[in-house]
Amino acid sequence: MADIMMPQLGETVTEGTITRWFKQVGDEVALDEALFEISTDKVDTEVPSPVEGVLSEILAGEGDLVEVGQVLARVGDSGDAPPAEPPAAEPVEEVVEPAAAEPVQEVVEPPAAAPVQQVVEPPAAPEQPSEAVETPAEPEEPKSAGAFRAAGIVLSPVVRRLISENNLD
């Protein structure tokens, strides 16, 4: 049987409040599966199980303030028989489990932000053709450098535009 303890969630964090249990007594628990959610003054996070087995005992309930290192629950071997009463409460708690899956889906949403970064890149492309329209008579080499060499002097696109607008040579 393994003890599940309140983890150290930050250098200065000494306590936290259990906001939600994802598993109930008698439930199978997989390694690294979220067991409960904890809220501290610095972070709210789900705490994964360090072992697999059956949740045999919950020692701290939702809303309880717990110290770092305090034993919160116990997980036994899969063969351990849970008490008869908690499984009767199990169907009521199963309704809570789908809600627990929703935050995981929310975590999956941020990768959708990657296409936004790709969308940011195309607006840069129209700027390049506008420069290309201004510089067709100039040599093609400087385009990659973003500057133009005239008589050994490097000129930026802004300077080239000013020279062109003011008919300077």
Rosetta silent file (secondary structure, phi, psi, omega in degrees, C-alpha in Angstrom):
SEQUENCE: MADIMMPQLGETVTEGTITRWFKQVGDEVALDEALFEISTDKVDTEVPSPVEGVLSEILAGEGDLVEVGQVLARVGDSGDAPPAEPPAAEPVEEVVEPAAAEPVQEVVEPPAAAPVQQVVEPPAAPEQPSEAVETPAEPEEPKSAGAFRAAGIVLSPVVRRLISENNLD
SCORE:     score description
SCORE:     0.000 S_00000001
   1 L     0.000  133.057 -177.613    0.000    0.000    0.000 S_00000001
   2 E  -111.323  138.927  176.377    1.392    3.408   -1.010 S_00000001
   3 E   -86.089  136.312  174.171    0.732    6.725    0.694 S_00000001
   4 E  -101.972  118.800 -175.467   -0.225    9.675   -1.513 S_00000001
   5 E  -111.416  158.559  174.764    1.195   12.848    0.021 S_00000001
   6 L   -66.136  120.302 -177.927    0.729   16.553   -0.593 S_00000001
   7 L   -78.990  160.734  173.381    3.573   17.462   -2.980 S_00000001
   8 L   -80.314  111.243 -175.027    5.903   20.452   -2.729 S_00000001
   9 L   -98.494   -4.718  178.985    4.481   22.712   -5.464 S_00000001
  10 L  -172.778  162.386 -176.239    6.817   25.643   -5.024 S_00000001
  11 L   -60.462  -38.274 -176.058    9.760   26.764   -2.984 S_00000001
  12 L  -104.319    0.944 -179.210    7.656   28.830   -0.592 S_00000001
  13 L   -77.906  124.632 -179.012    4.420   26.816   -0.759 S_00000001
  14 L  -115.565  -16.434 -178.216    3.718   25.157    2.596 S_00000001
  15 E  -154.101  166.050  178.626    0.033   24.265    2.293 S_00000001
  16 E  -157.481  167.409  179.572   -2.823   23.918   -0.157 S_00000001
  17 E  -112.770  130.244  176.582   -6.541   23.257   -0.377 S_00000001
  18 E   -74.610  118.114 -178.218   -7.928   20.155   -2.059 S_00000001
  19 E   -94.582  -27.178 -177.761  -10.437   21.502   -4.559 S_00000001
  20 E  -164.954  138.658  172.004  -11.539   18.247   -6.185 S_00000001
  21 E   -99.798  128.938  177.945  -10.949   14.489   -6.096 S_00000001
  22 L   -87.674  -21.480 -179.235  -11.024   12.846   -9.528 S_00000001
  23 L  -121.383  153.318  177.571  -11.074    9.319   -8.057 S_00000001
  24 L  -119.419  166.336  179.176  -13.105    7.795   -5.247 S_00000001
  25 L   -56.177  130.017  179.838  -12.403    4.911   -2.882 S_00000001
  26 L    98.744  -13.799  179.676  -12.458    1.670   -4.869 S_00000001
  27 L   -75.983  144.251  172.915  -11.534    3.264   -8.217 S_00000001
  28 E   -71.467  140.563  179.805   -8.658    1.879  -10.264 S_00000001
  29 E  -126.169  125.945  177.024   -5.775    4.347  -10.495 S_00000001
  30 L   -92.382  158.556  176.844   -3.186    4.260  -13.278 S_00000001
  31 L   -60.139  132.609  179.775    0.362    5.557  -12.946 S_00000001
  32 L    66.943   14.875  175.595    0.455    9.342  -13.581 S_00000001
  33 L   -83.669  139.783 -178.337   -3.357    9.555  -13.710 S_00000001
  34 E   -62.116  125.575  179.027   -4.794   12.695  -12.078 S_00000001
  35 E   -97.496  -46.698 -177.153   -5.978   11.881   -8.546 S_00000001
  36 E  -153.229  166.969  177.826   -6.966   15.268   -7.176 S_00000001
  37 E  -113.075  137.194 -177.865   -6.714   18.988   -7.774 S_00000001
  38 E  -123.634  143.541  179.045   -4.935   21.220   -5.291 S_00000001
  39 E  -121.805  126.234  176.555   -5.069   25.004   -4.957 S_00000001
  40 L  -120.749  179.703  177.985   -2.276   27.007   -3.328 S_00000001
  41 L   -69.058  -14.739 -177.406   -1.540   30.710   -3.070 S_00000001
  42 L  -110.928  -29.971 -171.815    0.728   30.338   -6.128 S_00000001
  43 L  -153.480  149.571  168.733   -0.783   27.621   -8.333 S_00000001
  44 E  -114.619  126.455 -175.292   -3.823   25.429   -8.995 S_00000001
  45 E  -150.376  157.296  173.064   -2.819   22.046  -10.361 S_00000001
  46 E   -88.974  139.044 -179.177   -3.829   18.437  -10.809 S_00000001
  47 E  -106.665  121.703 -179.354   -1.702   15.962   -8.868 S_00000001
  48 E   -82.443  158.590  178.236   -0.933   12.665  -10.635 S_00000001
  49 L   -77.884  131.740  177.836   -0.695    9.302   -8.927 S_00000001
  50 L   -80.829   -8.605 -178.765    2.877    8.129   -8.320 S_00000001
  51 L  -139.134  167.922  173.087    1.673    4.493   -8.314 S_00000001
  52 L  -112.956  155.008 -179.133   -0.998    2.323   -9.881 S_00000001
  53 E   155.236 -147.003  179.717   -3.557    0.267   -8.030 S_00000001
  54 E  -117.498  131.484  177.217   -6.888    0.807   -6.289 S_00000001
  55 E   -68.454  109.836 -174.180   -7.652    3.926   -4.256 S_00000001
  56 E   -97.844  -21.222 -177.016   -8.262    2.310   -0.882 S_00000001
  57 E  -158.868  136.243  173.157   -8.569    5.327    1.420 S_00000001
  58 E  -113.334  119.426 -175.129   -9.036    9.103    1.203 S_00000001
  59 L   -98.416  -15.145  179.363   -7.750   10.862    4.324 S_00000001
  60 L  -133.303  128.100 -176.841   -8.415   14.507    3.321 S_00000001
  61 L   -91.552  174.454  177.641  -11.644   15.681    1.713 S_00000001
  62 L   -61.361  136.501 -178.874  -12.469   18.437   -0.742 S_00000001
  63 L    89.863   -9.034  179.841  -12.024   21.853    0.827 S_00000001
  64 L   -75.897  137.793  174.110   -9.511   20.602    3.417 S_00000001
  65 E   -87.168  122.731 -175.479   -6.367   22.666    3.994 S_00000001
  66 E  -124.641  148.359  179.610   -3.380   20.289    3.930 S_00000001
  67 E   -87.663  153.138  174.541    0.310   20.716    4.693 S_00000001
  68 L   -60.010  131.828 -179.923    3.124   19.741    2.306 S_00000001
  69 L    90.918   -9.856  179.680    4.087   16.123    3.033 S_00000001
  70 L   -70.528  139.843  177.555    0.763   15.265    4.693 S_00000001
  71 E   -75.059  123.367 -176.951   -0.702   11.864    3.696 S_00000001
  72 E  -104.766  -28.689 -177.303   -3.893   12.518    1.709 S_00000001
  73 E  -160.053  170.765  176.290   -4.809    9.050    0.437 S_00000001
  74 E  -131.645  137.805  177.141   -3.639    5.458    0.119 S_00000001
  75 E  -117.604  125.698  179.819   -3.434    3.333   -3.011 S_00000001
  76 E  -106.254 -178.875  177.210   -3.303   -0.440   -2.639 S_00000001
  77 L   -65.045  158.287 -179.931   -2.739   -3.333   -5.018 S_00000001
  78 L   -59.611  -25.975 -179.029   -5.418   -4.082   -7.607 S_00000001
  79 L   -79.651  -12.756  179.980   -6.372   -7.192   -5.615 S_00000001
  80 L   -66.089  135.316 -179.812   -7.246   -5.209   -2.473 S_00000001
  81 L   -89.925  124.776  176.643  -10.978   -5.194   -1.825 S_00000001
  82 L   -76.008  161.338  176.776  -12.455   -1.744   -1.164 S_00000001
  83 L   -59.482  155.711 -175.097  -15.151   -1.274    1.487 S_00000001
  84 L   -70.499  -33.934 -174.877  -18.706   -2.111    0.395 S_00000001
  85 H   -70.366  -45.821 -177.478  -20.233    1.354    0.944 S_00000001
  86 H   -58.256  -36.610  177.411  -18.044    3.577   -1.284 S_00000001
  87 H   -61.311  -28.770  177.053  -18.833    1.662   -4.517 S_00000001
  88 H   -64.743  -32.812  177.666  -22.521    2.458   -3.913 S_00000001
  89 H   -81.725  -11.001 -176.196  -21.572    6.130   -4.035 S_00000001
  90 H   -57.577  -45.190 -179.386  -19.457    5.501   -7.129 S_00000001
  91 H   -59.814  -33.808  178.254  -22.213    6.110   -9.753 S_00000001
  92 H   -65.758  -39.776 -177.736  -22.865    9.548   -8.297 S_00000001
  93 H   -76.727  -22.202  179.138  -19.181   10.425   -8.553 S_00000001
  94 H   -62.833  -27.606  177.326  -18.846    9.120  -12.121 S_00000001
  95 L   -64.094  -30.994  179.491  -20.806   12.174  -13.213 S_00000001
  96 H   -71.828  -33.714 -175.446  -17.934   14.281  -11.856 S_00000001
  97 H   -60.114  -43.580  177.801  -15.308   12.406  -13.888 S_00000001
  98 H   -60.438  -33.524  177.122  -16.438   13.654  -17.347 S_00000001
  99 H   -65.206  -32.013  178.315  -16.175   17.186  -15.999 S_00000001
 100 H   -68.459  -27.181  179.232  -12.610   16.365  -15.003 S_00000001
 101 H   -73.293  -24.528 -178.512  -11.884   15.440  -18.611 S_00000001
 102 H   -61.188  -44.199  177.615  -12.894   18.920  -19.788 S_00000001
 103 H   -60.346  -31.273  177.871   -9.791   20.691  -18.397 S_00000001
 104 H   -64.941  -39.364  177.759   -7.654   18.169  -20.261 S_00000001
 105 H   -66.044  -36.092  177.501   -9.426   19.189  -23.470 S_00000001
 106 H   -63.976  -35.843  178.533   -8.773   22.813  -22.618 S_00000001
 107 H   -67.130  -31.003 -179.839   -5.089   22.009  -22.270 S_00000001
 108 H   -71.980  -25.255 -177.004   -5.186   20.466  -25.745 S_00000001
 109 L   -63.317  -36.958 -177.902   -6.560   23.720  -27.209 S_00000001
 110 H   -54.979  -33.781  175.951   -3.356   25.822  -26.955 S_00000001
 111 H   -58.951  -20.863  175.985   -1.616   23.897  -29.784 S_00000001
 112 H   -65.063  -16.719  177.453   -4.354   25.370  -31.980 S_00000001
 113 H   -70.508  -20.469  179.493   -2.509   28.646  -31.409 S_00000001
 114 H   -58.270  -43.529  176.923    0.323   27.364  -33.615 S_00000001
 115 H   -61.667  -28.580  177.659   -1.646   28.068  -36.830 S_00000001
 116 H   -62.243  -38.627  176.968   -2.131   31.620  -35.572 S_00000001
 117 H   -64.259  -36.784  178.371    1.638   31.999  -35.637 S_00000001
 118 H   -69.178  -34.036  178.650    1.625   30.705  -39.196 S_00000001
 119 H   -67.983  -29.054  179.362   -1.099   33.195  -40.074 S_00000001
 120 H   -66.960  -32.960 -177.315    1.140   35.961  -38.741 S_00000001
 121 L   -66.480  -43.106 -177.592    3.834   35.075  -41.277 S_00000001
 122 L   -57.602  -35.412  177.338    1.822   35.661  -44.509 S_00000001
 123 L   -59.557  -24.255  177.366    1.279   39.397  -43.816 S_00000001
 124 H   -69.130  -29.569 -178.730    5.062   39.736  -43.997 S_00000001
 125 H   -64.327  -42.018  178.258    4.962   38.407  -47.563 S_00000001
 126 H   -62.619  -28.330  178.428    2.915   41.360  -48.962 S_00000001
 127 H   -66.754  -36.680 -179.481    5.509   43.752  -47.571 S_00000001
 128 H   -65.256  -44.083  177.825    8.255   42.087  -49.588 S_00000001
 129 H   -61.955  -33.158  178.549    6.475   42.502  -52.961 S_00000001
 130 H   -65.074  -35.274  174.898    6.010   46.216  -52.210 S_00000001
 131 H   -70.044  -38.667 -179.414    9.779   46.472  -51.767 S_00000001
 132 H   -63.976  -33.150  177.757   10.301   44.399  -54.888 S_00000001
 133 H   -66.875  -36.272 -179.400    8.144   46.887  -56.827 S_00000001
 134 H   -75.709  -24.535 -171.913   10.364   49.710  -55.653 S_00000001
 135 L  -117.456   27.961 -178.735   13.613   47.939  -56.455 S_00000001
 136 L   -66.006  -28.071 -178.514   13.212   46.120  -59.817 S_00000001
 137 L   -79.999  -14.072 -177.496   15.963   48.216  -61.419 S_00000001
 138 L   -86.955  159.800  178.827   18.377   47.435  -58.587 S_00000001
 139 L   -60.372  151.287 -175.597   20.547   44.309  -58.398 S_00000001
 140 L   -80.163  -20.397 -176.684   18.854   41.222  -56.947 S_00000001
 141 L   -58.864  -45.853 -174.447   21.606   40.298  -54.433 S_00000001
 142 H   -66.397  -16.350 -177.556   20.745   42.876  -51.754 S_00000001
 143 H   -56.826  -41.228 -178.398   17.127   41.669  -51.377 S_00000001
 144 H   -70.130  -28.933 -179.470   18.166   38.839  -49.093 S_00000001
 145 H   -84.327  -18.400 -179.600   20.264   41.161  -46.967 S_00000001
 146 L    79.277    8.363  179.236   17.503   43.796  -46.698 S_00000001
 147 L  -141.716  162.596 -177.582   19.963   46.547  -47.667 S_00000001
 148 E  -120.390  137.451  177.195   21.461   47.892  -50.885 S_00000001
 149 E  -100.043  120.540  175.359   25.123   48.554  -51.579 S_00000001
 150 E  -126.189  117.501  179.881   25.823   51.622  -53.638 S_00000001
 151 L    54.898   39.731  176.802   29.455   52.560  -54.131 S_00000001
 152 L    80.959    3.083  179.890   30.420   50.398  -51.132 S_00000001
 153 E  -105.464  133.639  178.714   27.824   52.016  -48.837 S_00000001
 154 E   -87.748  126.588 -179.842   25.070   49.912  -47.317 S_00000001
 155 E  -117.743  133.837  177.613   21.648   51.551  -47.613 S_00000001
 156 L   -78.979  163.693  178.474   18.554   50.398  -45.792 S_00000001
 157 H   -58.003  -35.084  179.230   15.198   50.188  -47.598 S_00000001
 158 H   -65.357  -43.921  179.562   14.015   53.350  -45.816 S_00000001
 159 H   -65.131  -41.772  178.431   17.055   55.295  -46.999 S_00000001
 160 H   -60.352  -40.793 -179.740   16.606   53.966  -50.548 S_00000001
 161 H   -65.255  -42.895  178.368   12.972   55.115  -50.514 S_00000001
 162 H   -62.086  -40.913  178.171   13.958   58.591  -49.281 S_00000001
 163 H   -63.054  -43.284 -178.854   16.588   58.840  -52.007 S_00000001
 164 H   -66.842  -44.396 -178.261   14.050   57.755  -54.600 S_00000001
 165 H   -65.716  -32.802 -176.957   11.301   60.115  -53.363 S_00000001
 166 L   -99.394    8.402  179.026   13.632   63.118  -53.286 S_00000001
 167 L    52.845   44.915  177.177   15.364   62.296  -56.587 S_00000001
 168 L   -96.519  153.630 -179.124   18.772   62.133  -54.943 S_00000001
 169 L  -115.969    0.000    0.000   21.626   60.217  -56.454 S_00000001
